[in-house]
Short mmCIF file of C-alpha atoms in Angstrom, two decimals:
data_model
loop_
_atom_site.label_atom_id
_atom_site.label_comp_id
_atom_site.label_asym_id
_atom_site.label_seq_id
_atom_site.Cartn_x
_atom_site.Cartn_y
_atom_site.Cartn_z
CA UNK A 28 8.20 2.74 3.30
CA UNK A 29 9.05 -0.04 0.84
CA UNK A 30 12.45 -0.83 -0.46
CA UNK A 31 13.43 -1.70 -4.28
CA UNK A 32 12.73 -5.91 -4.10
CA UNK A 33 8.93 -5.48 -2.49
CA UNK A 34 8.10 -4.80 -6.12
CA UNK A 35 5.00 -7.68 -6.29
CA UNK A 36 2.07 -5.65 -8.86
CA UNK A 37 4.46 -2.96 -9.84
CA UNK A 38 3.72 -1.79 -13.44
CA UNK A 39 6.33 -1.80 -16.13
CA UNK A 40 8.85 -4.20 -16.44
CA UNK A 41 7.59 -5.75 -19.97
CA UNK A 42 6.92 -9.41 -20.99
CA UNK A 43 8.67 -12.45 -19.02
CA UNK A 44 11.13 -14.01 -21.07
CA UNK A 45 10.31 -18.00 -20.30
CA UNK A 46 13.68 -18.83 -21.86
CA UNK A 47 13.56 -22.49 -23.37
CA UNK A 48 13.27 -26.22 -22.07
CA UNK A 49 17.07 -26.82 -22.30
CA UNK A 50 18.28 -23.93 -20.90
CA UNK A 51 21.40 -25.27 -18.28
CA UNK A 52 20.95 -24.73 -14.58
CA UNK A 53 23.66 -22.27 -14.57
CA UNK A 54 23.43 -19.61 -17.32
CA UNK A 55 27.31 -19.05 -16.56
CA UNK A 56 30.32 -20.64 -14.89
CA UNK A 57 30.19 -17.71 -12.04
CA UNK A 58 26.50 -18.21 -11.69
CA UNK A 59 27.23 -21.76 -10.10
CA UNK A 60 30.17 -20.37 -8.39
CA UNK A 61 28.28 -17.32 -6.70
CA UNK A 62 25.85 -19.80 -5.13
CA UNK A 63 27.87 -21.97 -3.76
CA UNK A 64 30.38 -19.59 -2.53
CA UNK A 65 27.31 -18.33 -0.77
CA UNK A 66 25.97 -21.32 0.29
CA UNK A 67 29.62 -22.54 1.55
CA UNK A 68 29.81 -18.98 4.05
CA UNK A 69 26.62 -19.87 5.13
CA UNK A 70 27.72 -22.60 6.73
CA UNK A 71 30.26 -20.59 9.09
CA UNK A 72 27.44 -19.86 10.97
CA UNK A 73 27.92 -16.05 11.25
CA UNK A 74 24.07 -15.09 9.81
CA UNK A 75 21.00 -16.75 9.11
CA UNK A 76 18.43 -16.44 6.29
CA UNK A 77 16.55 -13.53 7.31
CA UNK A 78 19.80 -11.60 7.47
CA UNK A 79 21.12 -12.59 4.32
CA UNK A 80 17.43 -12.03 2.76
CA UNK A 81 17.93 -8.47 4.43
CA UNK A 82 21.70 -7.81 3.13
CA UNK A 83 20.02 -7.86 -0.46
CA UNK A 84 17.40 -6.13 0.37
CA UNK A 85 19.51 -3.04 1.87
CA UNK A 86 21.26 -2.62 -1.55
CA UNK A 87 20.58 0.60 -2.89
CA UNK A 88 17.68 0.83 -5.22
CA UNK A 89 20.53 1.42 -7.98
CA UNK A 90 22.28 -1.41 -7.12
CA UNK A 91 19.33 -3.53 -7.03
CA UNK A 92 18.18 -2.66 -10.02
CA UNK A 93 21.63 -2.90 -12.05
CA UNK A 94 22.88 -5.86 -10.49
CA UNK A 95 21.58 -9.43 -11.88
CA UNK A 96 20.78 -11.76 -9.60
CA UNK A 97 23.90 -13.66 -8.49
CA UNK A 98 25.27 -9.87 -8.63
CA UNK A 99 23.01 -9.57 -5.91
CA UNK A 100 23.77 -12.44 -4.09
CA UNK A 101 27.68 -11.35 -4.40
CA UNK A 102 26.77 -8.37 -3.22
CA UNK A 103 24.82 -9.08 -0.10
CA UNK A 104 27.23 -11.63 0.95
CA UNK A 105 30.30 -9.04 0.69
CA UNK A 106 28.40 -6.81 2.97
CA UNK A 107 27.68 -9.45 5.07
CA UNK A 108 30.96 -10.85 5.63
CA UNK A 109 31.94 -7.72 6.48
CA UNK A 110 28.88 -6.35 8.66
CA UNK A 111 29.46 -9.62 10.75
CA UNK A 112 33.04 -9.20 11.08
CA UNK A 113 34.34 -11.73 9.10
CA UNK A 114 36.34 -9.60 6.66
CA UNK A 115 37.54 -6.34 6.95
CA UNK A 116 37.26 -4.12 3.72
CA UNK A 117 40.92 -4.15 3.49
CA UNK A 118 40.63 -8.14 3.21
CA UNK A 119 38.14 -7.60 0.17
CA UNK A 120 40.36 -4.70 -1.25
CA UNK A 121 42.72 -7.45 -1.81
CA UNK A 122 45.04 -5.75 0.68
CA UNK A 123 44.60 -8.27 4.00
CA UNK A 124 46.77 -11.42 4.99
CA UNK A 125 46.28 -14.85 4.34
CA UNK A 126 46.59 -15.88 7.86
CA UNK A 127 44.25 -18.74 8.75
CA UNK A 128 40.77 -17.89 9.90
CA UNK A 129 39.51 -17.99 13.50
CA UNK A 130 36.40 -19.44 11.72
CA UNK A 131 38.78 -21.56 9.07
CA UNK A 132 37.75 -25.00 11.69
CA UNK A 133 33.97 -24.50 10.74
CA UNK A 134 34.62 -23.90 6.56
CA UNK A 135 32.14 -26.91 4.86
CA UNK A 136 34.11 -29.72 3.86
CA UNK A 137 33.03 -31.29 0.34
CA UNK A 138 32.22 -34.68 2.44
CA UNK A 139 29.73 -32.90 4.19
CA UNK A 140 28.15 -31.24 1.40
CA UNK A 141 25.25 -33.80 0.44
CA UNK A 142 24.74 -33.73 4.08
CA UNK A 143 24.17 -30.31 4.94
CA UNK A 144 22.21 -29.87 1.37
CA UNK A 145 19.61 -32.73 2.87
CA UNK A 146 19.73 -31.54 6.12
CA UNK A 147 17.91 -28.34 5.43
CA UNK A 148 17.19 -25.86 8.24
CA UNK A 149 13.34 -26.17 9.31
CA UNK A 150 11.81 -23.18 10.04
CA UNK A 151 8.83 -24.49 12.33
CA UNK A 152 9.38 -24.06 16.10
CA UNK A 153 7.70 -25.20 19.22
CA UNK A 154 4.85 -23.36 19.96
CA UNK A 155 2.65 -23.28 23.70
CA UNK A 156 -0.08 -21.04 23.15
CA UNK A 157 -3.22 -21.09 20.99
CA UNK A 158 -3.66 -19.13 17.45
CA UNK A 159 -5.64 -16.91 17.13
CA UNK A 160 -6.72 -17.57 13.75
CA UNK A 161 -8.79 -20.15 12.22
CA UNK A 162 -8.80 -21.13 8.67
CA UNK A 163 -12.07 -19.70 7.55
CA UNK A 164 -11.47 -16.52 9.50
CA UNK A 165 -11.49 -13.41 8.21
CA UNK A 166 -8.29 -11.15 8.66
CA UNK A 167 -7.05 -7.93 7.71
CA UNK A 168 -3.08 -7.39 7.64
CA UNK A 169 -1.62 -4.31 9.01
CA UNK A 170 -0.46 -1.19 7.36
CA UNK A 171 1.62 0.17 6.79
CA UNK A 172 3.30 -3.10 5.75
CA UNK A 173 6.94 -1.97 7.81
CA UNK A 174 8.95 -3.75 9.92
CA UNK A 175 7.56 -2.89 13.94
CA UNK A 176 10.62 -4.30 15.89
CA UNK A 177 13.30 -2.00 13.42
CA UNK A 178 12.91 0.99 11.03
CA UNK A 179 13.20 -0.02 7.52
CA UNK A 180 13.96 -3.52 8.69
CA UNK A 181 13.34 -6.53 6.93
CA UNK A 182 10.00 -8.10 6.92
CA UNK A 183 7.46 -10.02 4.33
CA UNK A 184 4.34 -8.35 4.15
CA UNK A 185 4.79 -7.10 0.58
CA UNK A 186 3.29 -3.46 -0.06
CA UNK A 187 0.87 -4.68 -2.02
CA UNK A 188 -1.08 -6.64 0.36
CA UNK A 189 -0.82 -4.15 3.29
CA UNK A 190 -4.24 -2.87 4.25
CA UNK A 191 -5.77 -5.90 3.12
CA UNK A 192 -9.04 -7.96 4.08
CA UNK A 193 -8.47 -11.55 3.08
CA UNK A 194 -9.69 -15.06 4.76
CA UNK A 195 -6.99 -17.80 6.99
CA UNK A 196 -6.77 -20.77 4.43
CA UNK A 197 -4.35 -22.97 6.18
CA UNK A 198 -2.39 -22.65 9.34
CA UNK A 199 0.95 -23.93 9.18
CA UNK A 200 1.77 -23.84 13.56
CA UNK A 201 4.64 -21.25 14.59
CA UNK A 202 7.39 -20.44 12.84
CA UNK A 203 10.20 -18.09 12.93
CA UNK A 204 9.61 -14.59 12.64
CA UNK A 205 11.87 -12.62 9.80
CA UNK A 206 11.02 -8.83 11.46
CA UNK A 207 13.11 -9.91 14.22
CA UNK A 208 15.21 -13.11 13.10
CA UNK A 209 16.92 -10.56 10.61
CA UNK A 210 17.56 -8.32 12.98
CA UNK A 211 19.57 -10.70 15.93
CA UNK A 212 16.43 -10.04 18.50
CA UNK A 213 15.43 -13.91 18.66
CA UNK A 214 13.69 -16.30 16.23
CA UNK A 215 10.26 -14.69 18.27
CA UNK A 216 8.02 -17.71 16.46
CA UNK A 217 4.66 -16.88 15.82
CA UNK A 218 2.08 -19.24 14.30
CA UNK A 219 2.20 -18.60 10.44
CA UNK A 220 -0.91 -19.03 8.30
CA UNK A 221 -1.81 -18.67 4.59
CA UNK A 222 -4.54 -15.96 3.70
CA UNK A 223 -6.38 -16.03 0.46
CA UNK A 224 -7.19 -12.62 -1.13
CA UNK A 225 -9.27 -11.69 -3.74
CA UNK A 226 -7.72 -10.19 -6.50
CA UNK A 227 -10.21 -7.05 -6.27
CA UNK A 228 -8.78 -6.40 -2.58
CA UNK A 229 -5.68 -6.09 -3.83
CA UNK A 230 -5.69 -4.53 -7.71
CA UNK A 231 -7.72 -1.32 -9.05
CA UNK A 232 -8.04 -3.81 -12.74
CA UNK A 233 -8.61 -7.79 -11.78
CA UNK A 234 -8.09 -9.98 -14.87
CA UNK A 235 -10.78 -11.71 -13.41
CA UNK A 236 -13.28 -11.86 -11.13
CA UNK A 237 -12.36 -15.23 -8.85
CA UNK A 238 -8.85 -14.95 -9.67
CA UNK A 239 -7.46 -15.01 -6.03
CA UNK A 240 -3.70 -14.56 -4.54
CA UNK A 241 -2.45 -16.00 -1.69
CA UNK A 242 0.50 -14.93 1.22
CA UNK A 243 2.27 -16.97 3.88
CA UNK A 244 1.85 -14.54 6.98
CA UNK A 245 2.49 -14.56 10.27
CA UNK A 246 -0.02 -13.51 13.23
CA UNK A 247 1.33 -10.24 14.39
CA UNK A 248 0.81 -9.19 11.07
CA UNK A 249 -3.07 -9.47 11.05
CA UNK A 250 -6.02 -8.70 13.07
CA UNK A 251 -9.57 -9.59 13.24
CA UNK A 252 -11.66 -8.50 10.46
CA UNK B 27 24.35 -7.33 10.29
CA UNK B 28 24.01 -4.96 7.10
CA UNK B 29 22.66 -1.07 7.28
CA UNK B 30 22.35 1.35 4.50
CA UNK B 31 24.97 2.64 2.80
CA UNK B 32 26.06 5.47 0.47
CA UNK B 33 27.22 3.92 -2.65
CA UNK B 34 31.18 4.69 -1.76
CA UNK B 35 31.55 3.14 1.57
CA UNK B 36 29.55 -0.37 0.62
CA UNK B 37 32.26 -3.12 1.29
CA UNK B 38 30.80 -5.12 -2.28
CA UNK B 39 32.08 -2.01 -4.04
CA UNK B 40 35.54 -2.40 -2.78
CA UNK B 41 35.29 -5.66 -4.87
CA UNK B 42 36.16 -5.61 -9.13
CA UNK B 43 33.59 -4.59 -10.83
CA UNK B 44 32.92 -7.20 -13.68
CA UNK B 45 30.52 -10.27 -12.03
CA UNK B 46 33.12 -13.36 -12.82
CA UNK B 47 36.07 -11.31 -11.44
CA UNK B 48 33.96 -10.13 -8.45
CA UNK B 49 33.37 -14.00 -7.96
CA UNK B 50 36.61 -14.93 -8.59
CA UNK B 51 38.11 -12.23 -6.27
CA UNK B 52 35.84 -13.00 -3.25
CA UNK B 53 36.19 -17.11 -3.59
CA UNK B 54 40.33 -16.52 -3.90
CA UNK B 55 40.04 -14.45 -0.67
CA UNK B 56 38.31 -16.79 1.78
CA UNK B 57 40.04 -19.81 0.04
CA UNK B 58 43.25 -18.45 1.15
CA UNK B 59 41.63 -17.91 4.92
CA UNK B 60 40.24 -21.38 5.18
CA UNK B 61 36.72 -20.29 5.20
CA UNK B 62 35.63 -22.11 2.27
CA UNK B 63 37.04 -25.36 0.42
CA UNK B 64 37.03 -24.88 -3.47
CA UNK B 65 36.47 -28.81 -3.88
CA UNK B 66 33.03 -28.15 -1.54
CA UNK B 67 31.94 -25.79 -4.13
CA UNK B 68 32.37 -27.92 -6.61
CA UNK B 69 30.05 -30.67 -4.55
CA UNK B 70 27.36 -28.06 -4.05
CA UNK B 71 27.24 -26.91 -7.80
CA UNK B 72 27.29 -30.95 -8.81
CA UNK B 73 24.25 -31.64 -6.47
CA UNK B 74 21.83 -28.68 -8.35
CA UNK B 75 23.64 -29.42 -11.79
CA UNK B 76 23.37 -32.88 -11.59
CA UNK B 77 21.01 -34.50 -9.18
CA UNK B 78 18.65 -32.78 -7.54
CA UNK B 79 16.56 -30.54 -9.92
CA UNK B 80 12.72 -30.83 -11.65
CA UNK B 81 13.07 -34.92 -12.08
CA UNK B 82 11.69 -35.05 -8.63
CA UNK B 83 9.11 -32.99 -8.37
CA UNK B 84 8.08 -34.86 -11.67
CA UNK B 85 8.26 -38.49 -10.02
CA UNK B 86 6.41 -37.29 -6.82
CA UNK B 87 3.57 -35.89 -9.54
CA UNK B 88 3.54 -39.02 -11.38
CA UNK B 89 2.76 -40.99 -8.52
CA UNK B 90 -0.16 -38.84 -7.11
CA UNK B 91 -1.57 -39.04 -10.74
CA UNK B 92 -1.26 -43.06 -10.26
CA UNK B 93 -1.50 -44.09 -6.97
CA UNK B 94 -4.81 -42.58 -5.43
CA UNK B 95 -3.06 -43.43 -1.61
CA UNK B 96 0.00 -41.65 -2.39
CA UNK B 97 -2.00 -38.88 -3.63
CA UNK B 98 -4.12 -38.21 -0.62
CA UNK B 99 -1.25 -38.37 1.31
CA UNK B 100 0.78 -36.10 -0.45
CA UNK B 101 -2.60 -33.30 -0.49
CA UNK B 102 -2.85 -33.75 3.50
CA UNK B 103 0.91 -33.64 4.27
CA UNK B 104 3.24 -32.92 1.22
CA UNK B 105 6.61 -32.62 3.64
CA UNK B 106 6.55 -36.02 4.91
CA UNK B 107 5.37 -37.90 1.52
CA UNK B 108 8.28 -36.17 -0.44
CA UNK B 109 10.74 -36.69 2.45
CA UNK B 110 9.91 -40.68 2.50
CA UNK B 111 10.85 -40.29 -1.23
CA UNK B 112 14.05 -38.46 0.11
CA UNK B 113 13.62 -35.18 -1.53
CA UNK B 114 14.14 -33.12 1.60
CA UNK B 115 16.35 -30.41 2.83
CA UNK B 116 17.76 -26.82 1.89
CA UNK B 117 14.72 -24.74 0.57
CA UNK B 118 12.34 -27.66 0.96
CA UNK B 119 11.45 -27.93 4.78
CA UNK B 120 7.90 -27.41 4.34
CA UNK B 121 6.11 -28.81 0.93
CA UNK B 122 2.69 -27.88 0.07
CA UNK B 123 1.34 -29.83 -2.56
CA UNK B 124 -1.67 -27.54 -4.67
CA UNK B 125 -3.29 -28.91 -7.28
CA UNK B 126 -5.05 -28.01 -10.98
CA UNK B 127 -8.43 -29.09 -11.59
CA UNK B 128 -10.73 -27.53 -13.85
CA UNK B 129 -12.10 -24.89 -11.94
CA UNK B 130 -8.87 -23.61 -10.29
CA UNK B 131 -5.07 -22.96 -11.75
CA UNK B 132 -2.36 -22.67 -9.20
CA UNK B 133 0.44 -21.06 -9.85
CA UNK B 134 3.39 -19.60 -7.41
CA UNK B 135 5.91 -16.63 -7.40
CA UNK B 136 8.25 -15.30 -4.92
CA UNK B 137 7.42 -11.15 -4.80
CA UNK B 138 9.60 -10.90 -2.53
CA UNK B 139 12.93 -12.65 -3.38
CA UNK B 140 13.13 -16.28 -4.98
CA UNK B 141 11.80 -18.93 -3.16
CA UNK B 142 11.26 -21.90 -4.28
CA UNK B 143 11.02 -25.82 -3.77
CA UNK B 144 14.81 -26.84 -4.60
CA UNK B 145 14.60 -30.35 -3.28
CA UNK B 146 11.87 -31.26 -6.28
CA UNK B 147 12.75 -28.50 -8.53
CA UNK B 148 16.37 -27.47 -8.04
CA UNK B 149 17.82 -24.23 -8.88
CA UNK B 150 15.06 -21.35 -9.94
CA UNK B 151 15.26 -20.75 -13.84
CA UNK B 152 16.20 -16.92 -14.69
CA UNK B 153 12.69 -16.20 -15.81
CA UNK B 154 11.61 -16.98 -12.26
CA UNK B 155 13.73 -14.65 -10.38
CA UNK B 156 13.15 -12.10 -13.16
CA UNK B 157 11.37 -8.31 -11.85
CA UNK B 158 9.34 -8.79 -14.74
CA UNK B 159 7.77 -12.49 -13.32
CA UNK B 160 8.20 -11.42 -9.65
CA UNK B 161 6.49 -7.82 -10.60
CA UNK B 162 3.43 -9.53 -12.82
CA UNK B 163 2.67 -12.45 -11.93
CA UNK B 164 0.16 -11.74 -8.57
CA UNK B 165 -1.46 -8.87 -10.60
CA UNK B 166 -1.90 -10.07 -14.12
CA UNK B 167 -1.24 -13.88 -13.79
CA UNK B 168 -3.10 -14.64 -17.40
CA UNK B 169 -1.16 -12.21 -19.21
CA UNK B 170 2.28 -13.98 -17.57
CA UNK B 171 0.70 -16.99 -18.29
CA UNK B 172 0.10 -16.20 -22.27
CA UNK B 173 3.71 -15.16 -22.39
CA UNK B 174 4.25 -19.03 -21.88
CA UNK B 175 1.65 -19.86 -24.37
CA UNK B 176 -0.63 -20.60 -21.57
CA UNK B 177 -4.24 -19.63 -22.31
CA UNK B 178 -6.23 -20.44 -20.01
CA UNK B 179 -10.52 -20.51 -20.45
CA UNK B 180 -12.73 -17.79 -18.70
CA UNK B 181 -14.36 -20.27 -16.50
CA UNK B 182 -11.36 -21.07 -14.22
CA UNK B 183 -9.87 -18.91 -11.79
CA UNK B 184 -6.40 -18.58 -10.56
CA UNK B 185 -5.00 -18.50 -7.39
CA UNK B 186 -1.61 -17.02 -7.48
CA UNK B 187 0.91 -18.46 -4.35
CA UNK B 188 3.47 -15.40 -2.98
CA UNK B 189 5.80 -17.70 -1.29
CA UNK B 190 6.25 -15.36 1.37
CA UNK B 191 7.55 -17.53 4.17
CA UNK B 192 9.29 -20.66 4.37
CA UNK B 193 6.71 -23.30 2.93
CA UNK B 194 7.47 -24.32 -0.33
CA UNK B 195 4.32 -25.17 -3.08
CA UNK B 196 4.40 -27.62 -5.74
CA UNK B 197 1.66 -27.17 -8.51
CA UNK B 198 0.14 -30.89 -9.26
CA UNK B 199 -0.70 -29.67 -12.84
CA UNK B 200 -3.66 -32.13 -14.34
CA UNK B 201 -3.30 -35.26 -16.11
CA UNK B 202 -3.30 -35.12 -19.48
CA UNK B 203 -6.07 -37.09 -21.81
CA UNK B 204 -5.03 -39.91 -23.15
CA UNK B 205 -2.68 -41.36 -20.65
CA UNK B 206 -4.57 -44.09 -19.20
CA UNK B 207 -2.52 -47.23 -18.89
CA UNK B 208 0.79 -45.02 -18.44
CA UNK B 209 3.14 -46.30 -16.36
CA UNK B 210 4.76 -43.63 -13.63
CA UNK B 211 8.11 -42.83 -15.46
CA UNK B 212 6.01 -42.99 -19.06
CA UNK B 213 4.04 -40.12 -17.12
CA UNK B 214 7.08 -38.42 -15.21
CA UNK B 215 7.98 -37.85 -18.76
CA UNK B 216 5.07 -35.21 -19.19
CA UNK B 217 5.67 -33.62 -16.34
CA UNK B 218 7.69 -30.11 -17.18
CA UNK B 219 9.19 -27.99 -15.06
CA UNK B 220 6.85 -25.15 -15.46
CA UNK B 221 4.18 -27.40 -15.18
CA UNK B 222 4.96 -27.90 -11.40
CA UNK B 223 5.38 -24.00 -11.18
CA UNK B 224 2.22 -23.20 -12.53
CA UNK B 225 2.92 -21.75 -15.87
CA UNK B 226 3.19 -24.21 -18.22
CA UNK B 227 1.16 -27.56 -18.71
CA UNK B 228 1.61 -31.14 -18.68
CA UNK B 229 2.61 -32.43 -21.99
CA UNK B 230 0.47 -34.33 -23.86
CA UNK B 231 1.58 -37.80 -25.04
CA UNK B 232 2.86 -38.35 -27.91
#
């Protein structure tokens, strides 16, 4: 079964509000401050992006759904620096000590912010054997669209491509897979490939009859066709 | 790592309830542990406020309008071409450039969370991370599109982009009429944000 973000096609939510050419970066001070407090405990090395992708995902539906975005973030990262043993809920309470960190030697200093921020973390990996896709191929991804490795565990096949016939447009060599990155079981790299669907595979209504969409996904998430 | 929760016993509850405080509260306590460095935040929020945002995915479209080298390079290996320009890093490992022609409109969402290119385009805007854009925009792309004005003729197609792994897309929107003789940063100029996400259009000169 889905959770509450896999929400690609859903009916519903009203117009998109494209806001205005000037709008700032940050729509508020806390905005700015969420991300880079986030960005910041990244850095301690505790998680990676699949689990912190997860943490917000595992919010409850209500949560999701109330919270705004950096609310989200906020929220995924509490639960994360206390899932990973970081903090205990009494530090968060307000009711721990100030005693220096174990982790306090690995906090990102502000000279190594531009740095890190260029760095990046590449998500390609080595890669021995041969795909077993070829652009032009014709694939169908698996269904239901769940994680295999853990129940209800993070992974991105969105709902509303599972089940889905669609053709290999690109393939982009291995890289790491989510399903079990998220999850501590190994990056697991698989080669990754973009698959072009036709918008009738995937919606009852198309706008439009060649409108297409298309999905990064990785191999064990398609077979032949 | 994180499991599910009832609502009483998730640790972000334990936190105040109103966003700013919750921020507040949570920065004050790892400050006081060491884990984070208040005067590193401020470096992070002064690189996406200041410097790296939608000026560079502008330059690098610029360019591949101009320079018809640059712009087969950029088509066969986006990554590298951007990289050389030095717009690499967080969010922005892997680059795939797509471009707008008259037959086909690119356009790219994130269904599933809120990726997107930061190294040419910086921080998301809100409408981007919105349910309503992330919700729409692979099922009814022209009626997203006409909520930015967009309207787009019956004889192109679209090809929506779910940014479902960790390759990032930039939209080369077309180059608008009258713009021969242009120099690069006379054309950077046209090039909008949107433009590069797929829902907006270059801007015509003025």
């Amino acid at each position: 079964m889905t959770r509450v973000h896999d929400m690609g096609g859903r009916y519903g939510d009203g117009p998109v509000d494209p806001g205005g050419p000037d709008d700032p970066v940050f729509a508020q001070d806390w905005h700015a401050r969420a991300l880079a407090v986030t960005l910041a405990c990244g850095s301690l090395g505790q998680w990676n992006l699949d689990m912190s992708r997860h943490a917000r995902e595992c919010l409850s539906p209500k949560d999701y759904t109330r919270f705004s975005y950096y609310e989200k973030w906020m929220a995924g990262l509490a639960d994360l620096l206390v899932g990973n043993g970081v903090l205990t809920k009494a530090d968060l309470a307000g009711q721990g000590d100030d005693m220096p960190h174990p982790l306090a030697t690995r906090s990102m200093k502000p000279e190594a912010v531009a740095g890190i921020i260029a760095k990046g973390g590449p998500a390609d990996r080595p890669y021995s054997e041969q795909p077993l896709f070829q652009p032009g191929q014709t694939v169908r991804t698996r269904r239901p669209a769940d994680n295999r490795l853990t129940d209800g565990g993070h992974t991105r096949l969105p709902a509303y491509a599972a089940g889905a016939t669609g053709r290999i447009l690109r393939h982009h060599g291995a890289h790491v897979l989510p399903d079990s990155n998220a999850h501590t079981l190994g990056e697991a790299p698989e080669p990754l490939y973009t698959v072009v669907f036709k918008a009738e595979e995937l919606w009852a209504n198309p706008e439009h009859p060649r409108d297409e969409v298309t999905l990064d996904l990785w191999q064990s998430y398609l077979r032949p066709a | 790592m994180p499991h599910d929760h009832h609502d009483h016993d998730d640790p972000h509850a334990l936190l105040p309830p109103e966003p700013a405080l919750r921020v507040k509260a949570l920065e004050t306590i790892l400050t006081k542990k060491g884990l984070i460095d208040p005067a590193a935040l401020d470096e992070i929020i002064d690189a996406y406020q200041n410097r790296i945002g939608p000026r560079n995915g502008a330059m690098v479209v610029a360019r591949a309008w101009s320079d018809p080298a640059f712009h087969a390079a950029l088509m066969k290996d986006a990554t590298e071409v951007v990289a050389d320009l030095g717009f690499f890093g967080r969010q922005g490992e892997h680059i795939i450039a797509v471009e707008n022609t008259d037959e086909t409109h690119n356009m790219v969402v994130c269904t599933l969370c809120s990726c997107y290119p930061w190294p040419l385009l910086g921080i998301p805007p809100g409408w981007y991370k919105s349910d309503a854009y992330r919700a729409r925009a692979v099922r009814e792309p022209r009626k997203v599109l006409a909520n930015f004005g967009v309207n787009l003729p019956p004889e192109s197609s679209v090809r929506v982009w779910d940014s479902t792994a960790e390759v990032r897309y930039l939209v080369i929107p077309q180059r608008p009429t009258g713009t021969d003789g242009m120099d690069v940063d006379a054309l950077a100029a046209l090039v909008t944000r949107d433009s590069m996400i797929g829902t907006g259009l270059a801007k015509a000169p003025s």
